[in-house]
Coordinates of C-alpha atoms in Angstrom, one line a residue:
M1 CA 18.4 24.6 8.1
N2 CA 19.3 23.9 4.5
D3 CA 17.5 26.9 2.9
N4 CA 18.8 26.2 -0.6
V5 CA 17.3 22.7 -0.8
F6 CA 13.9 24.0 0.4
N7 CA 13.9 27.1 -1.7
K8 CA 14.7 25.1 -4.8
A9 CA 11.9 22.7 -4.0
R10 CA 9.5 25.6 -3.5
N11 CA 10.5 27.2 -6.8
F12 CA 9.7 23.9 -8.6
I13 CA 6.3 23.7 -6.9
Y14 CA 5.3 27.2 -7.8
K15 CA 6.2 26.5 -11.5
N16 CA 4.8 23.0 -11.9
A17 CA 2.4 21.8 -9.2
R18 CA -1.2 21.0 -9.8
P19 CA -3.6 23.1 -7.7
L20 CA -4.1 20.2 -5.2
D21 CA -0.3 19.8 -4.7
M22 CA 0.1 23.5 -4.4
A23 CA -2.6 23.7 -1.7
L24 CA -1.0 20.9 0.2
W25 CA 2.4 22.6 -0.1
R26 CA 1.0 25.8 1.3
Y27 CA -0.8 23.9 4.0
H28 CA 2.4 22.2 5.3
F29 CA 4.9 25.0 4.7
E30 CA 3.1 28.4 4.3
N31 CA 0.2 28.4 6.8
G32 CA -2.2 27.5 4.0
S33 CA -5.7 26.5 5.1
R34 CA -7.3 23.1 5.4
S35 CA -10.4 24.4 3.6
D36 CA -8.4 25.3 0.5
V37 CA -7.2 21.7 0.3
I38 CA -10.7 20.3 0.8
D39 CA -12.2 22.7 -1.8
I40 CA -9.7 21.6 -4.5
L41 CA -9.9 17.9 -3.5
S42 CA -13.7 18.0 -3.9
F43 CA -13.3 18.6 -7.7
Y44 CA -11.9 15.1 -8.0
Q45 CA -15.0 13.6 -6.2
N46 CA -17.9 12.3 -8.3
T47 CA -21.6 12.4 -7.4
D48 CA -21.5 8.9 -6.1
G49 CA -18.9 9.9 -3.5
G50 CA -15.9 8.1 -5.1
F51 CA -12.9 9.7 -6.7
G52 CA -11.3 9.6 -10.1
H53 CA -10.0 12.3 -12.6
A54 CA -6.3 11.3 -12.3
I55 CA -6.0 12.2 -8.7
E56 CA -3.6 9.2 -8.8
P57 CA -1.4 10.5 -11.6
D58 CA -0.6 7.0 -13.1
F59 CA -4.1 6.4 -14.4
W60 CA -6.4 9.1 -15.7
N61 CA -9.8 7.4 -15.3
P62 CA -12.4 10.1 -14.4
Q63 CA -14.8 7.5 -13.1
S64 CA -15.0 6.5 -9.4
N65 CA -12.7 3.7 -8.4
P66 CA -11.3 2.3 -5.1
I67 CA -7.6 3.2 -5.7
A68 CA -8.4 6.9 -6.5
T69 CA -10.7 7.0 -3.5
W70 CA -7.9 5.6 -1.3
K71 CA -5.6 8.3 -2.8
A72 CA -8.1 11.0 -1.8
I73 CA -8.3 9.6 1.7
S74 CA -4.5 9.8 1.9
V75 CA -4.8 13.5 1.2
L76 CA -7.3 13.9 4.0
K77 CA -5.0 12.1 6.3
E78 CA -2.3 14.7 5.6
I79 CA -4.6 17.5 6.7
G80 CA -6.5 15.6 9.4
I81 CA -9.6 13.6 8.7
E82 CA -12.8 15.1 10.3
A83 CA -15.7 12.7 10.4
N84 CA -18.3 15.4 9.9
D85 CA -16.8 16.7 6.6
K86 CA -19.2 16.3 3.7
I87 CA -16.3 14.9 1.6
V88 CA -15.8 12.1 4.2
K89 CA -19.5 11.3 4.4
N90 CA -19.7 11.0 0.6
I91 CA -16.7 8.7 0.5
L92 CA -18.5 6.4 3.0
K93 CA -21.5 6.5 0.7
Y94 CA -19.4 5.3 -2.2
L95 CA -17.8 2.5 -0.1
D96 CA -21.3 1.5 1.2
S97 CA -22.8 1.3 -2.3
G98 CA -21.2 -2.1 -3.1
R99 CA -19.8 -0.7 -6.3
D100 CA -16.3 -2.0 -7.3
F101 CA -16.5 -4.6 -4.5
E102 CA -16.5 -8.4 -4.8
N103 CA -15.6 -11.4 -2.7
G104 CA -15.0 -9.4 0.4
M105 CA -12.6 -6.9 -1.3
W106 CA -12.6 -3.7 -3.2
Y107 CA -11.1 -3.7 -6.7
N108 CA -7.5 -2.7 -7.4
T109 CA -8.2 -2.1 -11.1
V110 CA -11.5 -1.4 -12.8
K111 CA -12.5 -2.0 -16.4
S112 CA -12.9 1.7 -17.3
N113 CA -9.2 2.2 -16.5
N114 CA -8.4 0.8 -19.9
D115 CA -10.2 3.6 -21.7
Y116 CA -7.9 6.3 -20.5
P117 CA -4.1 6.8 -20.3
H118 CA -2.6 4.6 -17.6
A119 CA 0.5 2.7 -16.5
V120 CA 0.6 -1.0 -17.3
W121 CA 0.0 -2.0 -13.7
W122 CA -3.4 -0.2 -13.7
E123 CA -4.5 -2.1 -16.8
C124 CA -7.7 -4.1 -16.0
Q125 CA -6.9 -7.6 -17.3
S126 CA -10.3 -9.3 -17.0
G127 CA -14.0 -8.8 -16.1
Q128 CA -15.2 -5.6 -14.4
G129 CA -12.3 -5.4 -11.9
A130 CA -9.8 -7.2 -9.8
P131 CA -10.5 -7.6 -6.0
S132 CA -7.4 -7.1 -4.0
V133 CA -6.0 -6.4 -0.6
N134 CA -4.7 -3.2 -2.1
P135 CA -6.6 -0.9 -1.3
T136 CA -9.0 -3.1 0.7
I137 CA -6.7 -3.1 3.8
S138 CA -6.7 0.7 4.1
L139 CA -10.3 1.3 2.9
S140 CA -11.7 -1.2 5.5
G141 CA -9.7 0.6 8.2
F142 CA -11.1 3.9 7.2
A143 CA -14.7 2.5 7.2
L144 CA -14.1 0.9 10.6
K145 CA -13.0 4.2 12.0
Y146 CA -15.6 6.6 10.4
A147 CA -18.7 4.6 9.3
D148 CA -21.8 4.6 11.4
K149 CA -21.6 1.5 13.7
K150 CA -25.2 0.6 12.8
S151 CA -24.4 0.6 9.0
A152 CA -23.9 -2.4 6.7
L153 CA -20.6 -0.8 5.7
Y154 CA -19.3 -0.9 9.3
K155 CA -20.3 -4.5 9.7
K156 CA -18.5 -5.3 6.4
A157 CA -15.4 -3.5 7.6
V158 CA -15.4 -5.4 10.9
D159 CA -15.3 -8.7 9.0
I160 CA -12.7 -7.6 6.6
V161 CA -10.4 -6.0 9.1
T162 CA -10.6 -9.0 11.5
D163 CA -9.8 -11.5 8.8
L164 CA -6.9 -9.5 7.3
A165 CA -5.3 -8.6 10.7
R166 CA -5.4 -12.2 12.0
E167 CA -3.9 -13.5 8.7
F168 CA -1.2 -10.9 8.9
I169 CA -0.3 -11.8 12.5
F170 CA 0.1 -15.4 11.4
A171 CA 1.9 -14.6 8.2
P172 CA 3.2 -11.0 7.9
V173 CA 3.4 -9.5 4.4
C174 CA 6.7 -7.8 3.4
D175 CA 5.9 -5.8 0.3
M176 CA 6.6 -2.2 -0.4
H177 CA 3.1 -1.6 -1.8
I178 CA 1.1 -3.7 0.7
T179 CA 2.9 -3.4 4.0
P180 CA 2.3 0.4 4.2
L181 CA -1.4 -0.3 4.0
Y182 CA -1.2 -2.6 7.0
L183 CA 0.5 0.3 8.8
E184 CA -2.4 2.6 7.8
L185 CA -4.8 -0.1 9.2
Y186 CA -2.9 -0.2 12.4
E187 CA -3.3 3.6 12.9
Y188 CA -7.1 3.5 12.2
C189 CA -7.5 0.7 14.8
A190 CA -5.2 2.2 17.4
D191 CA -7.3 5.4 17.2
I192 CA -10.5 3.6 18.1
D193 CA -11.4 3.7 21.8
G194 CA -11.8 0.3 23.4
F195 CA -10.7 -1.5 20.2
D196 CA -11.0 -5.3 20.7
L197 CA -11.6 -6.9 17.3
F198 CA -8.2 -8.6 17.4
D199 CA -4.9 -8.7 19.4
L200 CA -3.6 -5.2 18.5
V201 CA -0.4 -5.8 20.4
A202 CA 0.5 -8.9 18.4
Y203 CA -0.5 -7.2 15.2
K204 CA 1.8 -4.2 16.0
K205 CA 4.7 -6.6 16.8
A206 CA 4.2 -8.4 13.5
L207 CA 3.8 -5.1 11.6
Y208 CA 6.9 -3.5 13.0
S209 CA 8.9 -6.6 12.1
A210 CA 7.5 -6.6 8.6
V211 CA 8.3 -2.9 8.0
K212 CA 11.9 -3.5 9.0
S213 CA 12.2 -6.5 6.7
T214 CA 10.6 -4.7 3.7
V215 CA 13.1 -1.8 3.6
C216 CA 15.9 -2.5 1.1
T217 CA 19.2 -3.1 3.1
D218 CA 21.4 -1.9 0.2
T219 CA 21.2 1.9 0.8
D220 CA 23.1 2.6 -2.5
K221 CA 20.0 1.5 -4.4
W222 CA 17.6 3.7 -2.5
L223 CA 17.5 6.7 -4.8
K224 CA 18.7 4.9 -8.0
E225 CA 16.3 2.0 -8.3
Y226 CA 12.6 1.4 -7.5
V227 CA 13.1 -0.2 -4.1
C228 CA 11.7 0.2 -0.6
K229 CA 13.3 2.9 1.6
P230 CA 12.3 4.5 4.9
S231 CA 10.3 7.3 3.3
T232 CA 8.2 4.6 1.5
F233 CA 6.4 4.2 4.8
Y234 CA 6.5 7.9 5.8
S235 CA 3.6 8.7 3.5
S236 CA 1.5 6.2 5.4
S237 CA 2.6 7.0 8.9
K238 CA 5.2 8.9 10.8
L239 CA 5.5 5.9 13.0
V240 CA 8.3 5.0 10.6
F241 CA 10.7 6.9 12.9
D242 CA 9.7 4.8 15.8
I243 CA 9.9 1.5 13.9
L244 CA 13.2 2.0 12.0
D245 CA 16.6 3.0 13.3
W246 CA 16.9 6.8 13.3
K247 CA 20.4 6.6 11.7
L248 CA 18.9 4.6 8.8
C249 CA 16.2 7.2 8.3
K250 CA 18.8 9.9 8.4
T251 CA 20.9 8.1 5.8
E252 CA 18.1 8.6 3.3
G253 CA 17.8 12.2 4.4
E254 CA 21.5 12.8 3.6
Q255 CA 21.0 11.2 0.2
L256 CA 18.0 13.4 -0.5
L257 CA 20.1 16.5 0.2
K258 CA 22.7 15.3 -2.4
V259 CA 20.6 14.2 -5.3
Q260 CA 18.1 17.0 -5.7
L261 CA 18.1 18.1 -9.3
D262 CA 19.0 21.7 -10.4
D263 CA 15.3 22.5 -11.0
G264 CA 14.6 21.6 -7.4
S265 CA 12.8 18.3 -8.1
Y266 CA 13.9 14.6 -7.9
N267 CA 14.0 11.9 -10.5
I268 CA 10.9 9.7 -10.8
S269 CA 12.1 6.1 -10.7
W270 CA 9.3 4.4 -12.7
I271 CA 7.8 4.5 -16.2
W272 CA 4.5 3.4 -17.6
H273 CA 6.0 0.7 -19.9
N274 CA 3.6 1.6 -22.8
N275 CA 3.2 4.3 -25.5
Y276 CA 1.1 6.8 -23.7
T277 CA 2.8 10.2 -23.9
E278 CA 0.7 11.4 -21.0
Y279 CA 3.3 9.6 -18.9
Y280 CA 5.5 12.7 -19.1
I281 CA 2.8 14.9 -17.7
A282 CA 2.1 12.4 -15.0
A283 CA 5.8 12.2 -14.1
N284 CA 5.9 16.0 -13.7
W285 CA 2.8 15.9 -11.4
W286 CA 4.5 13.2 -9.4
K287 CA 7.5 15.3 -8.9
S288 CA 5.5 17.8 -6.8
A289 CA 4.0 15.0 -4.7
V290 CA 7.5 13.5 -4.2
L291 CA 8.9 16.9 -3.3
R292 CA 6.3 17.5 -0.7
T293 CA 7.0 14.1 0.9
N294 CA 10.8 14.6 0.8
M295 CA 10.7 18.1 2.3
L296 CA 8.4 16.9 5.1
Y297 CA 10.6 13.9 5.7
L298 CA 13.7 16.2 5.9
K299 CA 11.9 18.6 8.1
D300 CA 11.0 15.9 10.6
L301 CA 14.6 14.8 10.6
K302 CA 15.5 18.4 11.3
M303 CA 17.7 18.4 8.1
I304 CA 16.0 21.5 6.6

């Protein structure tokens, strides 16, 4: 075990992490409780069941929106989603409301993003929002898995998932932001007993091929540029170790051991491309999230 790498990471977390990232760190590495994570996560949830309040550090909109809600679900996935949790039921209420939904998709950006510090890619360019497969792919899978089968939301999710999956089988998407969502959708569907909405075997085959094609083949760029690497998929699913060559995954692990900064963190490879000074706060928040992912990734590779 590389104690020095882990201890440096832990030192950074305790000095810099938001309460939510601290609770997640403790949950994964220090026998912290699931209830502590849920309690802190609930502060990001609005009365309509959606999430906001900069839970996604690159935009600080406090109002409910689909991307922030997807981010909250990602946190729940880390600690295990339990269908009877109040926080889950309230998310379903938000998704069922029809808010931030148009033309069969949830919005990627919402108009109120523009009123708060945000990265340029979260700028809402027109109207009330921008319907997009991101995060619709994942949100529809979540609804399919956890919504009441008699609800309008479930029926909506059935239509969305069926269409998106069949399109993907015919024309797989190789994109570092979108393909991980299709991986999340696969896990939701594979976890449903007697699933028969589409050919899951064909979908899995197309998905695994897309994941392999999306990872940047130039390993020298992985930790220097904003490119897709094995751990890009790790946050969505640990299936990455089944999909990609183990040696390839371990190559990134070896790089992570070498490029850790003196303060225990890792460089953030993106900027907001605007004049919001809040970026520097967000970048520091991101460092704790990245650290958690990197340490879990290294732990699963048995490198720490």
